[in-house]
PDB file of C-alpha atoms in Angstrom:
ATOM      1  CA  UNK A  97      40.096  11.578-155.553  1.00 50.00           C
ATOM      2  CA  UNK A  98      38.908  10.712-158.896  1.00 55.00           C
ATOM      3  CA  UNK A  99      40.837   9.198-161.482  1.00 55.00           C
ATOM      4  CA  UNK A 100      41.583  12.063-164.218  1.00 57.00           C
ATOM      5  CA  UNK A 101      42.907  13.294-160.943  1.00 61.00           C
ATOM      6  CA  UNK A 102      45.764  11.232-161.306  1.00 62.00           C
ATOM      7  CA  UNK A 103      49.244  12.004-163.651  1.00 61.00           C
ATOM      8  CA  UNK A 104      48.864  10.186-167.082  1.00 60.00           C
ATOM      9  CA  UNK A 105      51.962   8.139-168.286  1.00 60.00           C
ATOM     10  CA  UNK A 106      52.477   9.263-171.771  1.00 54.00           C
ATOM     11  CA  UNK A 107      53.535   6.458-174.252  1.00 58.00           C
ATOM     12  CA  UNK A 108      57.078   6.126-175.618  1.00 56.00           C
ATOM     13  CA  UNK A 109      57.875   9.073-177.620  1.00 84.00           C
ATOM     14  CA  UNK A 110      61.111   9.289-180.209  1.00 86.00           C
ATOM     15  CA  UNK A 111      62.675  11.815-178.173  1.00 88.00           C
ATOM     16  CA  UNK A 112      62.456   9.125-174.887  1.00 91.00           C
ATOM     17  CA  UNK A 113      63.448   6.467-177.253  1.00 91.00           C
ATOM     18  CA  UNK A 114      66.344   8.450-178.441  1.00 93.00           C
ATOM     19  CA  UNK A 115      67.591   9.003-174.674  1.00 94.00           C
ATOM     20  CA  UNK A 116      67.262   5.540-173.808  1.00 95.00           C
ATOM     21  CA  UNK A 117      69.634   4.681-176.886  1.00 96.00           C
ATOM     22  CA  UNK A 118      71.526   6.867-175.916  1.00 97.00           C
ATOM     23  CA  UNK A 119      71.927   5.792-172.317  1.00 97.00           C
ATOM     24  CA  UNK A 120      72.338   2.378-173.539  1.00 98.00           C
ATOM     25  CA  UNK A 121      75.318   2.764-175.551  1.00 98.00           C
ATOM     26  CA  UNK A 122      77.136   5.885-173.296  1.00 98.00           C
ATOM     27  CA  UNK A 123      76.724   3.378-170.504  1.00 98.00           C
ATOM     28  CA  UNK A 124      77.717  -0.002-172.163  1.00 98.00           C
ATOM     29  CA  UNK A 125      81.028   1.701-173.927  1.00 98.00           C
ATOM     30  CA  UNK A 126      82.035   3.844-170.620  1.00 98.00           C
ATOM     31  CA  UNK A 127      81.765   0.942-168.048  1.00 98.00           C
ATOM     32  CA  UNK A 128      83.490  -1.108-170.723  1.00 98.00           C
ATOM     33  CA  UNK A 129      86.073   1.414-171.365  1.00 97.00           C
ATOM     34  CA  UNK A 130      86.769   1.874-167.250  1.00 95.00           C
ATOM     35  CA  UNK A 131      86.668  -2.245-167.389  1.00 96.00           C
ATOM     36  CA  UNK A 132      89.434  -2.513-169.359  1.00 96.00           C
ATOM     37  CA  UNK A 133      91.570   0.534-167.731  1.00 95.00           C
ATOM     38  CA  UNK A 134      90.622  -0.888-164.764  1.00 92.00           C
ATOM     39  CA  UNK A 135      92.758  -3.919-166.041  1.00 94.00           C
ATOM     40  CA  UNK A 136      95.114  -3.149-167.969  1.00 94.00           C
ATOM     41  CA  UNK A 137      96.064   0.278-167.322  1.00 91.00           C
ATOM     42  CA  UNK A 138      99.796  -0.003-165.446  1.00 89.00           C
ATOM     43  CA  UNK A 139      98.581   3.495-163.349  1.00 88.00           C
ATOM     44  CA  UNK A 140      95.326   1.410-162.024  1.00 85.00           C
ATOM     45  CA  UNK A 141      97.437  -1.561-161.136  1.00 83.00           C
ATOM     46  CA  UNK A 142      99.914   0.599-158.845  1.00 81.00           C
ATOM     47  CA  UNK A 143      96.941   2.394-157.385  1.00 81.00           C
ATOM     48  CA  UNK A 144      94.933  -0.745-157.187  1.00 83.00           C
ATOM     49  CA  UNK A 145      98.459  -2.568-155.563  1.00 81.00           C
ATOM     50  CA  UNK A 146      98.266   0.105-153.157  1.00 80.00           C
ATOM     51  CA  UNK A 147      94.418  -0.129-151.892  1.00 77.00           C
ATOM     52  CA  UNK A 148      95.254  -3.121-149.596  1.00 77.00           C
ATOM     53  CA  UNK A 149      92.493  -5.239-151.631  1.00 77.00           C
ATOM     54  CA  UNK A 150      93.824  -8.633-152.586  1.00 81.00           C
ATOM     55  CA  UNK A 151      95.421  -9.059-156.039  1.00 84.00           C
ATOM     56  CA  UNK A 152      93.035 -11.277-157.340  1.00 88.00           C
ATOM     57  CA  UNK A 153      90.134  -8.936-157.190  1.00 86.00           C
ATOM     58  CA  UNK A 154      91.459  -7.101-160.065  1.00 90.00           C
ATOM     59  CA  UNK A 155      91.829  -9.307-162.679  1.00 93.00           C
ATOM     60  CA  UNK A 156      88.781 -11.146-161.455  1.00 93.00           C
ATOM     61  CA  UNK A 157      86.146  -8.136-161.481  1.00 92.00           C
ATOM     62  CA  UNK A 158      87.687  -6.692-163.788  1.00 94.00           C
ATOM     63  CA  UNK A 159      87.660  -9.638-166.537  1.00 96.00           C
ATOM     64  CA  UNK A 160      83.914 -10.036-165.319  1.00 97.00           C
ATOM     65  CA  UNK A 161      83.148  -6.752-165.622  1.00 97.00           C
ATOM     66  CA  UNK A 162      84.434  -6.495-169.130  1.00 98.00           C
ATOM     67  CA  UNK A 163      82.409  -9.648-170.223  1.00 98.00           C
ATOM     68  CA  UNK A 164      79.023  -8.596-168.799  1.00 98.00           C
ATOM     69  CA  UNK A 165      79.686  -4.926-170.451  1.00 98.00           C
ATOM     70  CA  UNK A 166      80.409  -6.545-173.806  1.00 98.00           C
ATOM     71  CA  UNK A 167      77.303  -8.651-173.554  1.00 98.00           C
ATOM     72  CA  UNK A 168      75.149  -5.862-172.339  1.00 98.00           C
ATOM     73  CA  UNK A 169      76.730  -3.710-175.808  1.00 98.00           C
ATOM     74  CA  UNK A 170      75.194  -6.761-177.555  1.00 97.00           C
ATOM     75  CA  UNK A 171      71.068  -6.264-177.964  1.00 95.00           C
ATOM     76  CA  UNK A 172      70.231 -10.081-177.700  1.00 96.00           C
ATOM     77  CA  UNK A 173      72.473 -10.644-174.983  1.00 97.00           C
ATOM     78  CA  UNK A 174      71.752  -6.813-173.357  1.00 97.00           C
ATOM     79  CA  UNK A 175      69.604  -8.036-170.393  1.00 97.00           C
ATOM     80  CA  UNK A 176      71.951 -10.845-169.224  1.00 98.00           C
ATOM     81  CA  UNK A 177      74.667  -8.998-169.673  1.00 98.00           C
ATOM     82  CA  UNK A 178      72.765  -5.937-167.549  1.00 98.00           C
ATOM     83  CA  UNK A 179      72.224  -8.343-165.027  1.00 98.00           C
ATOM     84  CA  UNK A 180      75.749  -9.141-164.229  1.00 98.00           C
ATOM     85  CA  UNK A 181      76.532  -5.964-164.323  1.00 98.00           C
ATOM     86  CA  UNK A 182      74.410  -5.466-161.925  1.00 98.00           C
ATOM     87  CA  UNK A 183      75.348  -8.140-159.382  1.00 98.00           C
ATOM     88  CA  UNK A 184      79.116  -6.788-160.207  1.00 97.00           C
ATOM     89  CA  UNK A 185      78.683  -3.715-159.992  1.00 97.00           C
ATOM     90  CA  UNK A 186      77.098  -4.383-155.930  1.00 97.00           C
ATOM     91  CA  UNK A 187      80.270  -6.850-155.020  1.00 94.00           C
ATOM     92  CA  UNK A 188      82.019  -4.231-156.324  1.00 91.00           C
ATOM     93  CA  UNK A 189      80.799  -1.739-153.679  1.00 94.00           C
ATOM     94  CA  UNK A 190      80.717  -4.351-151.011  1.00 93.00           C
ATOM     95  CA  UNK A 191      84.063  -4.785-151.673  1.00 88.00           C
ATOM     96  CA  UNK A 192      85.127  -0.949-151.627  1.00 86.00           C
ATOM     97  CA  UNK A 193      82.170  -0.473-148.268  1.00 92.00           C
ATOM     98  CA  UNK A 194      83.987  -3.311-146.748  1.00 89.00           C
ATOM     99  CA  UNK A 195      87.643  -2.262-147.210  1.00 84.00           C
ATOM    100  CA  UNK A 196      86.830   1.291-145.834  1.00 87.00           C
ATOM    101  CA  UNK A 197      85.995   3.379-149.037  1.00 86.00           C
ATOM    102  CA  UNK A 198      82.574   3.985-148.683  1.00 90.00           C
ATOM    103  CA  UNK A 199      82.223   6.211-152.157  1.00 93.00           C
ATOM    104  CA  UNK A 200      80.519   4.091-154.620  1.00 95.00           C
ATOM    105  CA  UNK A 201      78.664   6.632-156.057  1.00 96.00           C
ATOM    106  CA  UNK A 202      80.117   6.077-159.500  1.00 95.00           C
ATOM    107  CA  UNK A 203      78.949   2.223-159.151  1.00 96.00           C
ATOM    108  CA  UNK A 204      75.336   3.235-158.169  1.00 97.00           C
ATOM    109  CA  UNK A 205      74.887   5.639-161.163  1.00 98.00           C
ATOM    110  CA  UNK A 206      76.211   2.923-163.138  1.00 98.00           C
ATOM    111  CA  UNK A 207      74.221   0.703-162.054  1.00 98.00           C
ATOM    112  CA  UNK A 208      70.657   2.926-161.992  1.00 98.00           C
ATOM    113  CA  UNK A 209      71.726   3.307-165.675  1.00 98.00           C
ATOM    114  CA  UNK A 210      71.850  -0.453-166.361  1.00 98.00           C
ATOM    115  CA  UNK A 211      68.526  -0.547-164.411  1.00 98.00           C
ATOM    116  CA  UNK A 212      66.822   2.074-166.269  1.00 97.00           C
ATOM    117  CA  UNK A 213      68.216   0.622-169.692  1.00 97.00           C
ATOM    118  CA  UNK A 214      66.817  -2.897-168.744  1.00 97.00           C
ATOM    119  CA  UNK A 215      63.645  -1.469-167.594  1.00 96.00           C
ATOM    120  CA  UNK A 216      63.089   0.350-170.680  1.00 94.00           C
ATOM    121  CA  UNK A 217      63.704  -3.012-172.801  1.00 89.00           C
ATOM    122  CA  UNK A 218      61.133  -5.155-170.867  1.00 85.00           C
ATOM    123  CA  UNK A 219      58.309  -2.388-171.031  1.00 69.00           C
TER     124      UNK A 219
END
């Protein structure tokens, strides 16, 4: 196998730029946005009361999750605040795994976005 065999990585483009800033902020605001419903919202805290998860968690994850999301929305602060989110976003599903609701689906996607965000900064 020779090596103009092999697939070529093109170079950032505007178009891949664009989509990464895009991305970034649909991300940063909608994980921020379900943050703060997640605490707030009255509806959440009656289905949240009735998961069987302690109390705690809520306000806890919750407030953490809304830090790290407003740090991420913040481009000198973006990849600590993508890392938290990060480490959130997987005691978040061990959490849910652990308390028999094995759909985190919505956490991984989350979090392959923060990954593919932070990713995209470093290169």
């Amino acid at each position: 196998m020779n090596s103009s065999a092999s697939p070529q990585i093109a170079p950032p483009n505007h178009r891949l730029k664009n989509a990464l800033s895009i991305l970034y902020w649909s991300t940063g605001l909608v994980v921020l946005v379900e943050s703060c419903l997640f605490v707030f919202s009255a509806s959440r805290g009656h289905a949240f009361a009735n998961s069987g998860l302690p109390h705690l968690i809520r306000p806890i994850l919750g407030g953490a999750e809304i830090i790290a999301a407003l740090l991420f929305l913040v481009p000198p602060a973006r990849t600590i605040g993508g890392y938290a989110l990060l480490v959130i976003f997987a005691l978040a599903a061990l959490i849910h795994i652990l308390h028999g609701q094995p759909d985190v689906s919505g956490l991984v996607i989350y979090a392959a976005a923060v990954y593919t965000v932070l990713a995209a900064h470093k290169s």
